[in-house]
Amino acid sequence: MSHDLFEAAVAAMAKAHAPYSRFPVGAAIRTVDGRIHSGANIENASYPEGWCAETTALAHFVMAGGGEIAEIAVVAERMARITPCGGCRQRLAEFAAADTRLHLCDDTGIVETTTLGALLPLGFRGDGLK
């Protein structure tokens, strides 16, 4: 079942806007009810104003009504087993549990599965702000 999530991330990566870094990235999120939300990185000439593939996928997830995230896949055209950057790890932690599966991919499929908590063990949690 996770291979279709990889394929959604690859399809999203094909739509990346990465004219400056030439480093396309795709991400896909599956909710527990089976919906898939994907995204690609979108660069801007003012580098800090661009956003990552995971951020785009999260935006689609939120706009579609959210839900519980079951698994996430990330793929990059030029880097096998890419992981989300620090900012995206925190963004994902806002919506996904520490035990959410995170699939790291190369150009053929999933090469490693870890958890969001393993990548961000002491992530900042919003429940402390309430």
PDB file of C-alpha atoms in Angstrom:
ATOM      1  CA  MET A   1       0.000   0.000   0.000  1.00  0.00           C
ATOM      2  CA  SER A   2       2.887   2.391   0.688  1.00  0.00           C
ATOM      3  CA  HIS A   3       4.213   2.139  -2.881  1.00  0.00           C
ATOM      4  CA  ASP A   4       1.271   4.217  -4.136  1.00  0.00           C
ATOM      5  CA  LEU A   5       2.258   6.892  -1.617  1.00  0.00           C
ATOM      6  CA  PHE A   6       5.776   6.854  -3.096  1.00  0.00           C
ATOM      7  CA  GLU A   7       4.254   7.186  -6.581  1.00  0.00           C
ATOM      8  CA  ALA A   8       2.194  10.182  -5.446  1.00  0.00           C
ATOM      9  CA  ALA A   9       5.356  11.826  -4.093  1.00  0.00           C
ATOM     10  CA  VAL A  10       7.169  11.181  -7.388  1.00  0.00           C
ATOM     11  CA  ALA A  11       4.259  12.643  -9.377  1.00  0.00           C
ATOM     12  CA  ALA A  12       4.324  15.722  -7.150  1.00  0.00           C
ATOM     13  CA  MET A  13       8.096  16.038  -7.539  1.00  0.00           C
ATOM     14  CA  ALA A  14       7.591  16.253 -11.310  1.00  0.00           C
ATOM     15  CA  LYS A  15       5.652  19.481 -10.685  1.00  0.00           C
ATOM     16  CA  ALA A  16       8.303  21.115  -8.493  1.00  0.00           C
ATOM     17  CA  HIS A  17       9.328  24.681  -9.225  1.00  0.00           C
ATOM     18  CA  ALA A  18      13.058  24.523  -8.530  1.00  0.00           C
ATOM     19  CA  PRO A  19      14.774  26.734 -11.132  1.00  0.00           C
ATOM     20  CA  TYR A  20      17.475  27.963  -8.730  1.00  0.00           C
ATOM     21  CA  SER A  21      18.572  24.866  -6.843  1.00  0.00           C
ATOM     22  CA  ARG A  22      17.511  22.394  -9.528  1.00  0.00           C
ATOM     23  CA  PHE A  23      16.663  20.121  -6.599  1.00  0.00           C
ATOM     24  CA  PRO A  24      13.070  18.915  -7.018  1.00  0.00           C
ATOM     25  CA  VAL A  25      11.452  17.264  -4.014  1.00  0.00           C
ATOM     26  CA  GLY A  26       8.069  15.580  -3.655  1.00  0.00           C
ATOM     27  CA  ALA A  27       6.117  14.567  -0.579  1.00  0.00           C
ATOM     28  CA  ALA A  28       2.870  12.722  -0.013  1.00  0.00           C
ATOM     29  CA  ILE A  29       0.741  12.298   3.095  1.00  0.00           C
ATOM     30  CA  ARG A  30      -1.820   9.534   3.575  1.00  0.00           C
ATOM     31  CA  THR A  31      -4.579   9.914   6.132  1.00  0.00           C
ATOM     32  CA  VAL A  32      -5.970   6.934   8.024  1.00  0.00           C
ATOM     33  CA  ASP A  33      -9.048   7.014   5.761  1.00  0.00           C
ATOM     34  CA  GLY A  34      -6.812   6.528   2.701  1.00  0.00           C
ATOM     35  CA  ARG A  35      -6.788  10.034   1.210  1.00  0.00           C
ATOM     36  CA  ILE A  36      -3.456  11.154  -0.253  1.00  0.00           C
ATOM     37  CA  HIS A  37      -2.277  14.767  -0.259  1.00  0.00           C
ATOM     38  CA  SER A  38       0.904  15.538  -2.170  1.00  0.00           C
ATOM     39  CA  GLY A  39       3.144  18.512  -2.716  1.00  0.00           C
ATOM     40  CA  ALA A  40       6.352  19.710  -4.337  1.00  0.00           C
ATOM     41  CA  ASN A  41       8.917  22.295  -3.371  1.00  0.00           C
ATOM     42  CA  ILE A  42       8.282  25.742  -4.816  1.00  0.00           C
ATOM     43  CA  GLU A  43      11.263  28.077  -4.922  1.00  0.00           C
ATOM     44  CA  ASN A  44      11.332  31.835  -5.088  1.00  0.00           C
ATOM     45  CA  ALA A  45      14.155  34.145  -6.200  1.00  0.00           C
ATOM     46  CA  SER A  46      14.093  35.413  -2.614  1.00  0.00           C
ATOM     47  CA  TYR A  47      15.177  32.046  -1.196  1.00  0.00           C
ATOM     48  CA  PRO A  48      13.579  32.252   2.244  1.00  0.00           C
ATOM     49  CA  GLU A  49      10.212  32.858   0.584  1.00  0.00           C
ATOM     50  CA  GLY A  50      10.051  29.449  -1.085  1.00  0.00           C
ATOM     51  CA  TRP A  51       8.527  26.426   0.573  1.00  0.00           C
ATOM     52  CA  CYS A  52       9.263  22.744   0.846  1.00  0.00           C
ATOM     53  CA  ALA A  53       7.360  19.790  -0.596  1.00  0.00           C
ATOM     54  CA  GLU A  54       6.200  18.713   2.864  1.00  0.00           C
ATOM     55  CA  THR A  55       4.772  22.184   3.497  1.00  0.00           C
ATOM     56  CA  THR A  56       2.841  22.074   0.228  1.00  0.00           C
ATOM     57  CA  ALA A  57       1.489  18.601   1.037  1.00  0.00           C
ATOM     58  CA  LEU A  58       0.436  19.802   4.489  1.00  0.00           C
ATOM     59  CA  ALA A  59      -1.369  22.773   2.936  1.00  0.00           C
ATOM     60  CA  HIS A  60      -3.340  20.413   0.685  1.00  0.00           C
ATOM     61  CA  PHE A  61      -4.049  18.177   3.703  1.00  0.00           C
ATOM     62  CA  VAL A  62      -5.376  21.096   5.762  1.00  0.00           C
ATOM     63  CA  MET A  63      -7.425  22.540   2.886  1.00  0.00           C
ATOM     64  CA  ALA A  64      -9.034  19.128   2.311  1.00  0.00           C
ATOM     65  CA  GLY A  65     -10.230  19.005   5.901  1.00  0.00           C
ATOM     66  CA  GLY A  66      -7.239  17.399   7.618  1.00  0.00           C
ATOM     67  CA  GLY A  67      -7.673  14.184   9.517  1.00  0.00           C
ATOM     68  CA  GLU A  68      -5.295  11.741  11.137  1.00  0.00           C
ATOM     69  CA  ILE A  69      -2.020  11.196   9.274  1.00  0.00           C
ATOM     70  CA  ALA A  70      -1.040   7.542   8.869  1.00  0.00           C
ATOM     71  CA  GLU A  71       2.156   7.836   6.830  1.00  0.00           C
ATOM     72  CA  ILE A  72       4.340  10.230   4.888  1.00  0.00           C
ATOM     73  CA  ALA A  73       6.700   9.676   1.939  1.00  0.00           C
ATOM     74  CA  VAL A  74       9.481  12.006   0.794  1.00  0.00           C
ATOM     75  CA  VAL A  75      11.530  11.715  -2.394  1.00  0.00           C
ATOM     76  CA  ALA A  76      14.139  13.894  -4.115  1.00  0.00           C
ATOM     77  CA  GLU A  77      15.364  13.643  -7.667  1.00  0.00           C
ATOM     78  CA  ARG A  78      19.039  13.933  -6.789  1.00  0.00           C
ATOM     79  CA  MET A  79      19.314  12.557  -3.261  1.00  0.00           C
ATOM     80  CA  ALA A  80      18.398   9.065  -2.164  1.00  0.00           C
ATOM     81  CA  ARG A  81      16.822   8.703   1.276  1.00  0.00           C
ATOM     82  CA  ILE A  82      16.154  12.401   1.765  1.00  0.00           C
ATOM     83  CA  THR A  83      14.662  13.434   5.086  1.00  0.00           C
ATOM     84  CA  PRO A  84      12.474  16.456   5.813  1.00  0.00           C
ATOM     85  CA  CYS A  85      14.402  19.570   6.842  1.00  0.00           C
ATOM     86  CA  GLY A  86      14.176  20.728  10.451  1.00  0.00           C
ATOM     87  CA  GLY A  87      11.390  23.204   9.744  1.00  0.00           C
ATOM     88  CA  CYS A  88       9.320  20.585   7.965  1.00  0.00           C
ATOM     89  CA  ARG A  89       9.861  18.091  10.762  1.00  0.00           C
ATOM     90  CA  GLN A  90       8.305  20.645  13.117  1.00  0.00           C
ATOM     91  CA  ARG A  91       5.473  21.419  10.669  1.00  0.00           C
ATOM     92  CA  LEU A  92       4.708  17.714  10.276  1.00  0.00           C
ATOM     93  CA  ALA A  93       4.767  17.290  14.071  1.00  0.00           C
ATOM     94  CA  GLU A  94       1.959  19.840  14.300  1.00  0.00           C
ATOM     95  CA  PHE A  95      -0.362  17.442  12.454  1.00  0.00           C
ATOM     96  CA  ALA A  96       1.118  13.955  12.850  1.00  0.00           C
ATOM     97  CA  ALA A  97       1.903  11.795  15.878  1.00  0.00           C
ATOM     98  CA  ALA A  98       5.426  10.850  16.908  1.00  0.00           C
ATOM     99  CA  ASP A  99       4.768   7.257  15.773  1.00  0.00           C
ATOM    100  CA  THR A 100       3.639   8.298  12.278  1.00  0.00           C
ATOM    101  CA  ARG A 101       5.591   6.287   9.694  1.00  0.00           C
ATOM    102  CA  LEU A 102       7.920   8.339   7.513  1.00  0.00           C
ATOM    103  CA  HIS A 103       9.128   6.660   4.325  1.00  0.00           C
ATOM    104  CA  LEU A 104      12.463   7.824   2.911  1.00  0.00           C
ATOM    105  CA  CYS A 105      12.700   7.059  -0.791  1.00  0.00           C
ATOM    106  CA  ASP A 106      15.089   6.843  -3.698  1.00  0.00           C
ATOM    107  CA  ASP A 107      14.114   6.800  -7.374  1.00  0.00           C
ATOM    108  CA  THR A 108      12.857   3.198  -7.187  1.00  0.00           C
ATOM    109  CA  GLY A 109      10.779   3.293  -4.014  1.00  0.00           C
ATOM    110  CA  ILE A 110      10.938   3.238  -0.251  1.00  0.00           C
ATOM    111  CA  VAL A 111      14.419   2.491   1.077  1.00  0.00           C
ATOM    112  CA  GLU A 112      13.878   3.149   4.771  1.00  0.00           C
ATOM    113  CA  THR A 113      10.931   3.659   7.084  1.00  0.00           C
ATOM    114  CA  THR A 114      11.312   5.530  10.339  1.00  0.00           C
ATOM    115  CA  THR A 115       8.983   7.600  12.488  1.00  0.00           C
ATOM    116  CA  LEU A 116       8.483  11.298  12.829  1.00  0.00           C
ATOM    117  CA  GLY A 117       9.426  11.007  16.507  1.00  0.00           C
ATOM    118  CA  ALA A 118      12.745   9.389  15.616  1.00  0.00           C
ATOM    119  CA  LEU A 119      13.603  12.399  13.438  1.00  0.00           C
ATOM    120  CA  LEU A 120      12.269  14.990  15.876  1.00  0.00           C
ATOM    121  CA  PRO A 121      12.478  13.427  19.349  1.00  0.00           C
ATOM    122  CA  LEU A 122      11.892  16.604  21.333  1.00  0.00           C
ATOM    123  CA  GLY A 123       9.674  18.525  18.942  1.00  0.00           C
ATOM    124  CA  PHE A 124       7.810  21.583  20.153  1.00  0.00           C
ATOM    125  CA  ARG A 125       4.197  20.636  20.842  1.00  0.00           C
ATOM    126  CA  GLY A 126       1.289  23.042  20.611  1.00  0.00           C
ATOM    127  CA  ASP A 127      -0.599  21.482  23.522  1.00  0.00           C
ATOM    128  CA  GLY A 128       1.760  23.333  25.875  1.00  0.00           C
ATOM    129  CA  LEU A 129       0.457  26.634  24.516  1.00  0.00           C
ATOM    130  CA  LYS A 130      -3.146  26.005  25.557  1.00  0.00           C
TER     131      LYS A 130
END
